[in-house]
Coordinates of C-alpha atoms and ligand atoms in Angstrom, one line a residue:
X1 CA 0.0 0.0 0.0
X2 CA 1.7 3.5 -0.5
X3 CA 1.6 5.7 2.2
X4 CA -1.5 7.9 1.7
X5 CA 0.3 11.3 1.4
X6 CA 0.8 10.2 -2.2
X7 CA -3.1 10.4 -2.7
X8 CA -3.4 13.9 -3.7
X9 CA -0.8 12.8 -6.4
X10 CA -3.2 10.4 -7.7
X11 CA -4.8 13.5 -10.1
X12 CA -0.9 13.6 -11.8
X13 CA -0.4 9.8 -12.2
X14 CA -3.2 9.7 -13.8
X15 CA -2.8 12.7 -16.3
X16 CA 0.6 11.3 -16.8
X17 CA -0.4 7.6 -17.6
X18 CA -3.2 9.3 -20.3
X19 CA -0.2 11.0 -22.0
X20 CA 1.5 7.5 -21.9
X21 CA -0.7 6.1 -23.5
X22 CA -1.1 8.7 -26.3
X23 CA 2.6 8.6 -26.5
X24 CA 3.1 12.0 -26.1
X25 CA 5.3 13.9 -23.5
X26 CA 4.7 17.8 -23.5
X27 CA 6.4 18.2 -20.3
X28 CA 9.8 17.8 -20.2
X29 CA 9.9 17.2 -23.6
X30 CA 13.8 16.3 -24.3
X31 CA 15.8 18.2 -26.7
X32 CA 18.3 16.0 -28.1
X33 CA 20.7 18.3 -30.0
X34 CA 20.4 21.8 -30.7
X35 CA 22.0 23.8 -34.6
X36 CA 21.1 27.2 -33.3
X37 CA 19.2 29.3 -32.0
X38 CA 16.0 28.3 -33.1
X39 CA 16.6 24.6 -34.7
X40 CA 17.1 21.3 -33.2
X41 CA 16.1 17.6 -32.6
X42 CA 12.9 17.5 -30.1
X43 CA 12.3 13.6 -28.9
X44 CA 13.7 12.6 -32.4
X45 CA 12.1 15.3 -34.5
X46 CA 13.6 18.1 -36.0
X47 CA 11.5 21.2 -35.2
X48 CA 12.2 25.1 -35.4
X49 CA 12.2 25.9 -31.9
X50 CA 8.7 28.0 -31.2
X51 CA 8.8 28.0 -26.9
X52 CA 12.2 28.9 -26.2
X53 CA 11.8 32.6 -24.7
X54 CA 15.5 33.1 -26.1
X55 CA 14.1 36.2 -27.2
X56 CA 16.9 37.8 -29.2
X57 CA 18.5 34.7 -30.1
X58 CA 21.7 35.6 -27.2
X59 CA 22.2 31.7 -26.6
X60 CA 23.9 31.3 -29.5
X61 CA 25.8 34.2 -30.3
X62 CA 29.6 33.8 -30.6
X63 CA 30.6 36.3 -28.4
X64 CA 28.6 34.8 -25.5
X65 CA 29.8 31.4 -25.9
X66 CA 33.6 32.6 -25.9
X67 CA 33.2 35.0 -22.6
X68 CA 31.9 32.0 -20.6
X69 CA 34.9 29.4 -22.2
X70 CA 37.3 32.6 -21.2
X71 CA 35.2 32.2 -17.6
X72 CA 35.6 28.5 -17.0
X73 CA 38.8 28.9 -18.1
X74 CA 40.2 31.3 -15.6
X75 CA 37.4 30.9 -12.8
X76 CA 36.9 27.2 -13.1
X77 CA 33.1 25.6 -13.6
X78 CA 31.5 26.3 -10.3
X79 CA 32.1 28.7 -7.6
X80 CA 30.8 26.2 -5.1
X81 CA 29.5 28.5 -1.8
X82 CA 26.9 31.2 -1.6
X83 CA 27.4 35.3 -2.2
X84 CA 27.8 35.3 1.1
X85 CA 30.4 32.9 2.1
X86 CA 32.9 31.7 -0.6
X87 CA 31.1 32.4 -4.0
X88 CA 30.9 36.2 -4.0
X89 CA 33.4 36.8 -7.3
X90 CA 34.8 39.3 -9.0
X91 CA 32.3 38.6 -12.3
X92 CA 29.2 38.7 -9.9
X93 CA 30.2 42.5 -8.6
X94 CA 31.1 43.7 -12.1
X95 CA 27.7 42.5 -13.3
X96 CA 25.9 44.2 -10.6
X97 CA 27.5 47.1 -11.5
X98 CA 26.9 46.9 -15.1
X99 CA 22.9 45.9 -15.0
X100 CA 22.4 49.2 -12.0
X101 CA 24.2 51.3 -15.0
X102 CA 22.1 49.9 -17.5
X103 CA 19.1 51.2 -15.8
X104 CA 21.0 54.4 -14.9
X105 CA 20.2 53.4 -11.1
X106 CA 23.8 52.6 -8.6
X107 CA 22.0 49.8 -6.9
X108 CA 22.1 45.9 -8.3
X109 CA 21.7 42.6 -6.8
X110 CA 22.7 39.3 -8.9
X111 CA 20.6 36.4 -8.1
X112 CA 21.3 32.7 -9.1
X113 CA 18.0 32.4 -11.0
X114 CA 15.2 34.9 -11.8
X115 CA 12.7 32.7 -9.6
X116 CA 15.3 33.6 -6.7
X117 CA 15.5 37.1 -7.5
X118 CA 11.5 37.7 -8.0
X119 CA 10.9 35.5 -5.2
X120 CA 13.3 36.3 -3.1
X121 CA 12.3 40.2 -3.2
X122 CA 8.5 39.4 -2.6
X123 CA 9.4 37.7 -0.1
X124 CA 11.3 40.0 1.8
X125 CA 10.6 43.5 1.1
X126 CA 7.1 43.4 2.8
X127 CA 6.9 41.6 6.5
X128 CA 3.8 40.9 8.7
X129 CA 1.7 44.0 9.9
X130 CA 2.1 45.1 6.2
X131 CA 0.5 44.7 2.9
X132 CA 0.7 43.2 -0.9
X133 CA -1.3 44.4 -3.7
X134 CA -0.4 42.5 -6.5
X135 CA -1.6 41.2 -9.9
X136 CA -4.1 38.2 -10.0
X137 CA -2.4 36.7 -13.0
X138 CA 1.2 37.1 -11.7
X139 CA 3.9 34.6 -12.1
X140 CA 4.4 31.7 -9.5
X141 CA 7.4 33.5 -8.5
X142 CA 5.7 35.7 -7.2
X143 CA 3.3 33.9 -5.7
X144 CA 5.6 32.2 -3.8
X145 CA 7.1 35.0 -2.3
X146 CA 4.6 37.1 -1.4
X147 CA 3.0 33.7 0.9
X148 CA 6.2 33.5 2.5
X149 CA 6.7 37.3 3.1
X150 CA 3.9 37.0 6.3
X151 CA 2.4 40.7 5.2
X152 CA -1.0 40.7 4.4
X153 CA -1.8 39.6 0.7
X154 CA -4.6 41.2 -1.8
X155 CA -5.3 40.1 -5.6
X156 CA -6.0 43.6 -7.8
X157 CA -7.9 42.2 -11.1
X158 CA -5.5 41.5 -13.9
X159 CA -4.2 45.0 -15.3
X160 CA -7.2 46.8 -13.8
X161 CA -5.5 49.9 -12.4
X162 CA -9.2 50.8 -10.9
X163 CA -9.4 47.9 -9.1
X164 CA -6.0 48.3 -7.5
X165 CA -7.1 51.5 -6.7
X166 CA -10.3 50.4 -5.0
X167 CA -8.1 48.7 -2.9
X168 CA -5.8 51.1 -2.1
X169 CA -8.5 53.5 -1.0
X170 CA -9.9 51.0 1.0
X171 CA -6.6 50.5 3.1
X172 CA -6.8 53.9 4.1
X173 CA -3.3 55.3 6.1
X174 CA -2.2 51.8 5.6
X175 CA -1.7 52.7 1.9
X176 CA 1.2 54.5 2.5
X177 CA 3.4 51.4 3.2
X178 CA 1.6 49.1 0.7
X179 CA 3.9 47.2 -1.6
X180 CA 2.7 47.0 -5.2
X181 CA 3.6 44.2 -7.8
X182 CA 2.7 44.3 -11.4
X183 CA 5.1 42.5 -14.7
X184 CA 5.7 44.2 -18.1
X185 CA 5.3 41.7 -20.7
X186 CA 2.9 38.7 -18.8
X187 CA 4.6 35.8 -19.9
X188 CA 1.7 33.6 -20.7
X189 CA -0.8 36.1 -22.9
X190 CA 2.2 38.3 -23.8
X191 CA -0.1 41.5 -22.9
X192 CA 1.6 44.4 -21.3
X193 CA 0.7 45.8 -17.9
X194 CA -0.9 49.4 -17.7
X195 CA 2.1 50.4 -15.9
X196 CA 1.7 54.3 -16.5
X197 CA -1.6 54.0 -14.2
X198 CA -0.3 51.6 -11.9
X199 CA 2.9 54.2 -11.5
X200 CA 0.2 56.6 -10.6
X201 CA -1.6 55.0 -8.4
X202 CA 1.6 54.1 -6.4
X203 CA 2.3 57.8 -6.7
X204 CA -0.5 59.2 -4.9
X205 CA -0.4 57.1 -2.3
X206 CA 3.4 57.0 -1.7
X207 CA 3.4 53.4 -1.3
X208 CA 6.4 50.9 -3.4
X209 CA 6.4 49.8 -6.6
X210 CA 8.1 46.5 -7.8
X211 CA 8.2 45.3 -11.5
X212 CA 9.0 42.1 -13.0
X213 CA 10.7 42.8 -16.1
X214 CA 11.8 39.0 -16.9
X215 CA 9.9 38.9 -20.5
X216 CA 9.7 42.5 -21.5
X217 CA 14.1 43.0 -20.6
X218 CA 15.2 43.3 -24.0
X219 CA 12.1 43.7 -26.0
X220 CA 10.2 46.8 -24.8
X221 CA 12.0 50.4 -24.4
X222 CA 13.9 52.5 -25.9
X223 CA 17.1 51.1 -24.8
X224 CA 15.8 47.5 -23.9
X225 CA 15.3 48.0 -20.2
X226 CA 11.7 47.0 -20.3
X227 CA 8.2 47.9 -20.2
X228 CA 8.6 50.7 -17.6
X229 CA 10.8 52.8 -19.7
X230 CA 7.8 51.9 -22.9
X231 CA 5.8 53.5 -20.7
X232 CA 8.1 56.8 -19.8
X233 CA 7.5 55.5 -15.6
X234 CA 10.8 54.5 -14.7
X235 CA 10.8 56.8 -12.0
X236 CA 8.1 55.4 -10.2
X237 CA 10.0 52.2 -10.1
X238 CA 11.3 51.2 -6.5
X239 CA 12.4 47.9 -8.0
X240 CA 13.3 46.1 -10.7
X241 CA 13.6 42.6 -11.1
X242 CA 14.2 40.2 -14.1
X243 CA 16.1 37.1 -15.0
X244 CA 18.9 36.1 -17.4
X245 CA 17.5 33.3 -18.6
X246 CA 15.3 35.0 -21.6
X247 CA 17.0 37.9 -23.8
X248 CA 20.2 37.3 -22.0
X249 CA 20.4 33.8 -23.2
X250 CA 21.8 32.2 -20.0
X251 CA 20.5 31.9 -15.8
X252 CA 20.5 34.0 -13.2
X253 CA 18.0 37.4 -11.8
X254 CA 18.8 40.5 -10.7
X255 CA 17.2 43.6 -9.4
X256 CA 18.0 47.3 -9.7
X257 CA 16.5 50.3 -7.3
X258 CA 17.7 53.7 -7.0
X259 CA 17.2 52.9 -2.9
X260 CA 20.8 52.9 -1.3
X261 CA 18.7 50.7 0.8
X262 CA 18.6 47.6 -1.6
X263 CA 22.4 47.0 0.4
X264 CA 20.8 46.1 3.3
X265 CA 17.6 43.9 2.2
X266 CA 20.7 41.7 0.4
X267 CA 21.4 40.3 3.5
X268 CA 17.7 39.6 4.5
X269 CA 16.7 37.8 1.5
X270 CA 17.0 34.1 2.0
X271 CA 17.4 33.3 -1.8
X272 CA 20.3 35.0 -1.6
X273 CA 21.8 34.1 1.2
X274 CA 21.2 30.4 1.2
X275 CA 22.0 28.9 -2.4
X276 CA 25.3 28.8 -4.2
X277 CA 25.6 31.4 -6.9
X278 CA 26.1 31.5 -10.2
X279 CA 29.2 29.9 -11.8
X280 CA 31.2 32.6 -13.4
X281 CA 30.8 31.7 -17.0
X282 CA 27.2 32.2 -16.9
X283 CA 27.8 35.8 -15.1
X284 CA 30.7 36.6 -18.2
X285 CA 28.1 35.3 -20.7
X286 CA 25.3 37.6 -19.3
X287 CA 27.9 40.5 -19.2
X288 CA 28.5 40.2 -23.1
X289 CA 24.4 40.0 -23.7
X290 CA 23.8 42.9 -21.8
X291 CA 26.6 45.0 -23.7
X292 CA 25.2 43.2 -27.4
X293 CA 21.5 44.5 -26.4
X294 CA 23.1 47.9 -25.8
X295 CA 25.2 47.8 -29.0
X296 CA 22.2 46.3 -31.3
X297 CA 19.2 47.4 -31.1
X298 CA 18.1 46.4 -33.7
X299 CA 18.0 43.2 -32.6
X300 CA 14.7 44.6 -31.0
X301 CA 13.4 45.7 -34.2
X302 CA 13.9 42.0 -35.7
X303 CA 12.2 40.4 -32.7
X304 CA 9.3 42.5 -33.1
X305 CA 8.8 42.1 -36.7
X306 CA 8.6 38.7 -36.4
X307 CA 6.2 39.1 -33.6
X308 CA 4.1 41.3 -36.1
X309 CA 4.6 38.1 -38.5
X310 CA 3.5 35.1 -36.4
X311 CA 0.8 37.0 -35.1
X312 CA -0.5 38.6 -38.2
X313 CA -0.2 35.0 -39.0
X314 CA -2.3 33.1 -36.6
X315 CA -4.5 35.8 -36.7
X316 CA -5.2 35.5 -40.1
X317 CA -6.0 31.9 -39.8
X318 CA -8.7 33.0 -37.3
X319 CA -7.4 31.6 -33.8
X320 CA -7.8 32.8 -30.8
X321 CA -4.6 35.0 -30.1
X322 CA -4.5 38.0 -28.2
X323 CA -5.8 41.5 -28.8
X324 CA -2.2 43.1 -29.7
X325 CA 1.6 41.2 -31.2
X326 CA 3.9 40.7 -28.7
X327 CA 7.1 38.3 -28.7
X328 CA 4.4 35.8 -26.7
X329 CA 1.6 34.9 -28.7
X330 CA -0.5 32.4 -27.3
X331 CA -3.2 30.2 -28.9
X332 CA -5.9 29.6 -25.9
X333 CA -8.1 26.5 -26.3
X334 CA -10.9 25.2 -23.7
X335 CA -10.5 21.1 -24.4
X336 CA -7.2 19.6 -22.7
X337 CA -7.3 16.7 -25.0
X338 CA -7.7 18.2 -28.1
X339 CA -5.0 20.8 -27.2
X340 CA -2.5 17.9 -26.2
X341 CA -3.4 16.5 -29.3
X342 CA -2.5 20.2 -31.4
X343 CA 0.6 19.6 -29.4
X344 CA 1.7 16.7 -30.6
X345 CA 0.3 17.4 -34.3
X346 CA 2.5 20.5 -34.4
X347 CA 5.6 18.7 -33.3
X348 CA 5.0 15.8 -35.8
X349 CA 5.1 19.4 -38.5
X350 CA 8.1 20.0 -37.2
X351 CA 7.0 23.0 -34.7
X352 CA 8.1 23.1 -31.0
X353 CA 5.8 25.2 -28.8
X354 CA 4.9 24.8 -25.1
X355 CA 2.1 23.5 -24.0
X356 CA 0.5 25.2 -20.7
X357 CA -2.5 23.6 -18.7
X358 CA -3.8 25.5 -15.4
X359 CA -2.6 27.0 -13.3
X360 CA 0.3 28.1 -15.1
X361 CA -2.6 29.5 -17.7
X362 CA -4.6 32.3 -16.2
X363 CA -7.7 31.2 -16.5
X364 CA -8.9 27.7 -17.1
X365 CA -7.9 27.5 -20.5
X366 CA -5.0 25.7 -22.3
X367 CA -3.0 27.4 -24.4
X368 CA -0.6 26.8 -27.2
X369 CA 2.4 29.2 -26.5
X370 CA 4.6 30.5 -28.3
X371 CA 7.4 33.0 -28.2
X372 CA 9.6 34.3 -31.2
X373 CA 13.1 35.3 -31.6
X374 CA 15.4 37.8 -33.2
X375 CA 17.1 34.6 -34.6
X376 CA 13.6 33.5 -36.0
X377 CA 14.1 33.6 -40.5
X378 CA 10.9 35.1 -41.9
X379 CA 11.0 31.5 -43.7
X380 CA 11.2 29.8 -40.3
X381 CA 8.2 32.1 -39.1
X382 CA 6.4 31.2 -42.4
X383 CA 7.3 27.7 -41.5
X384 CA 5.6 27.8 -38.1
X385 CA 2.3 29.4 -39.3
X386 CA 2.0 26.7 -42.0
X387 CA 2.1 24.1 -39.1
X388 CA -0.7 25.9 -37.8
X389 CA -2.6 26.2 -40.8
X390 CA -1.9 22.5 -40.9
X391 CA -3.9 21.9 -38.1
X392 CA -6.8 24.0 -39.4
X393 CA -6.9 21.7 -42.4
X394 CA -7.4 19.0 -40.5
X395 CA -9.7 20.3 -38.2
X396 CA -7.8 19.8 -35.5
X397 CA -7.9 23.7 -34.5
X398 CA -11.5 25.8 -35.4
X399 CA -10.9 29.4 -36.5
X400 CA -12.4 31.4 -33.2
X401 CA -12.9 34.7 -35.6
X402 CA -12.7 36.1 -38.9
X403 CA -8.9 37.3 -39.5
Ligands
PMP1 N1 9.3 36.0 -13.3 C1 8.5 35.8 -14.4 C2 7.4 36.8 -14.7 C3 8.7 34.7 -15.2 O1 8.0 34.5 -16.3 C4 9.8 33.8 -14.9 C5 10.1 32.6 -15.7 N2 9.2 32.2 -16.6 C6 10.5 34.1 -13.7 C7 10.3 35.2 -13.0 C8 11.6 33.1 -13.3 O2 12.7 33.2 -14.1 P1 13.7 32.0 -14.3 O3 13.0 31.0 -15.1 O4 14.8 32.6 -15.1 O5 14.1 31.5 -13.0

């Protein structure tokens, strides 16, 4: 008999054993070998690469592959201790210095994954006796964080700046030391948050403002830092956080503030202080993204023309994608089955998306994500809307609306 903790796994096992059977594995899916940026072998098929979030292609790039050989080369593979015992090098300072300057700000932290660095500042920046307003529809990271921070937590209806005003008239005096939480590009819909009323909200009320920049750092703003510059707030921003592991084309988080401050939280956040940090070729390979996103940006421009494309694209083929193109674009479907099914169709074209079942969709619909890529060919775009049209064919996906 297994012990009966395992019964609220029983739900899982028995998802998993129906994808067994259908011979299909959207989790986890293995990739076998990779030819760039965008191409590879996917559990034995050779797909164009359609879920990667490696936004502007950085994984790849020559210059990032010989700074982090140069890395392991002089600092070895591993740095083996925690920021604040033994693995606090060099690389880690420099790159704290060089992502504050890149946001014009002189404060940085360098975390060992984004889910540490949005997690970790949740989780510490508010404390019992205080309060969270954050999005409904925000990333787990943040989830997490904010339940282990002890302060008091209310969900403001996604991007509704009137709701999260509602509530912060409603918290009276308290509203002063509220701690607000919004993203710039949501990761799973790809729609931008109404940061310039959010900004103002958190204005008139004086309270703190924290956004999560992970899928909009290197795709939105003038000079790449995200959607708070797109939306002229950046002074409004308390703090910043994002990862590496998207536009960057490596691992690891960070967050910027203009609050000499942030020097003293570093030493209260636990995901900080109690995991090993990053080795130092990942930190010398994010060090030469950062400077090619400064030095190319038109990089950008590329990435969003092919956004325009695949969405233009989908659109026209009458699916359900979002209102506006964004580097995310997202079919949503209602049946599990038939989605997993999509899934697998689209692989067998030769087109890798992700799948995403609740809760890591929004709502209780399942969607077929995708993200593009500066290193995306118009071909290769071409390539992954006549998957989808494909599918349409053979009525495995139903136009939603005219195009
Ligand atoms: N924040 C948001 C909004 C994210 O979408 C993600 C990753 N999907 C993270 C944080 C965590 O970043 P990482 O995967 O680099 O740890």
């Amino acid at each position: 008999m297994p012990p009966m903790l395992f019964d609220k796994f029983k739900t899982m096992a028995a998802f998993q054993a129906e994808l067994a059977a259908r011979q299909v594995a959207p989790f986890g899916a293995v990739t076998e070998e990779l030819f760039s940026a965008t191409e590879g072998v996917v559990q034995g098929r050779r797909v164009i690469l359609a879920g990667s979030n490696n936004y502007l292609g950085l994984s790849w790039d020559p210059r990032c592959i010989q700074a982090a050989r140069d890395a392991a080369a002089r600092w070895g593979t591993g740095t083996t201790g925690s920021r604040m015992a033994n693995g606090s090098f060099a690389e880690h300072r420099a790159l704290e210095r060089e992502m504050a300057a890149f946001y014009g700000l002189d404060h940085g932290i360098v975390f060992s994954t984004g889910y540490a660095a949005t997690m970790g500042m949740c989780a510490t920046l508010a404390g019992p006796g205080e309060v969270i307003l954050l999005d409904a529809d925000s990333h787990a990271s943040i989830y997490d964080g904010v339940r282990l921070s002890g302060a008091e937590i209310m969900r403001f209806r996604h991007s509704d700046p009137d709701d999260l005003a509602r509530r912060m008239r409603r918290l009276g005096e308290r509203a002063g030391q509220a701690l607000i939480i919004a993203e710039g590009i949501y990761s799973m819909l790809g729609d931008v948050a109404p940061l310039q009323e959010i900004a103002a909200i958190k204005r008139e009320y004086g309270a703190c403002l924290l956004v999560d920049e992970a899928h909009s750092l290197g795709a939105l703003g003038a000079t790449g830092r995200g959607a708070a510059q797109a939306a002229g707030v950046e002074d409004d921003v308390d703090f910043t956080v994002g990862t590496f592991s998207k536009s960057l084309g490596a691992i690891g988080g960070y967050c910027v503030s203009p609050h000499a401050e942030l020097e003293a939280i570093r030493y209260c956040i636990r995901a900080y202080i109690f995991t090993a940090s990053s080795s130092p070729s990942v930190i010398a390979s994010t060090r030469q993204a950062l400077r090619i996103i400064q030095q190319e940006p038109q990089l950008r421009d590329t990435l969003w023309d092919n956004a325009q494309r695949l969405y233009g694209g989908l659109r026209q083929l009458g699916l359900p994608v979002g209102p506006a193109a964004s580097p995310v674009v997202a079919v949503e479907m209602t049946d599990q089955i038939n989605t997993i099914n999509c899934w697998q169709a689209l692989l067998e074209r030769g087109v890798y998306v992700n799948l995403v079942v609740p809760p890591a969709s929004p709502s209780s619909n399942f969607l077929l994500r995708n993200s593009v890529s500066a290193a995306h060919s118009s071909a290769q775009i071409d390539d992954i809307i006549a998957a989808y049209a494909g599918l349409v064919e053979a009525g495995l996906l139903q136009p939603a609306k005219a195009g």
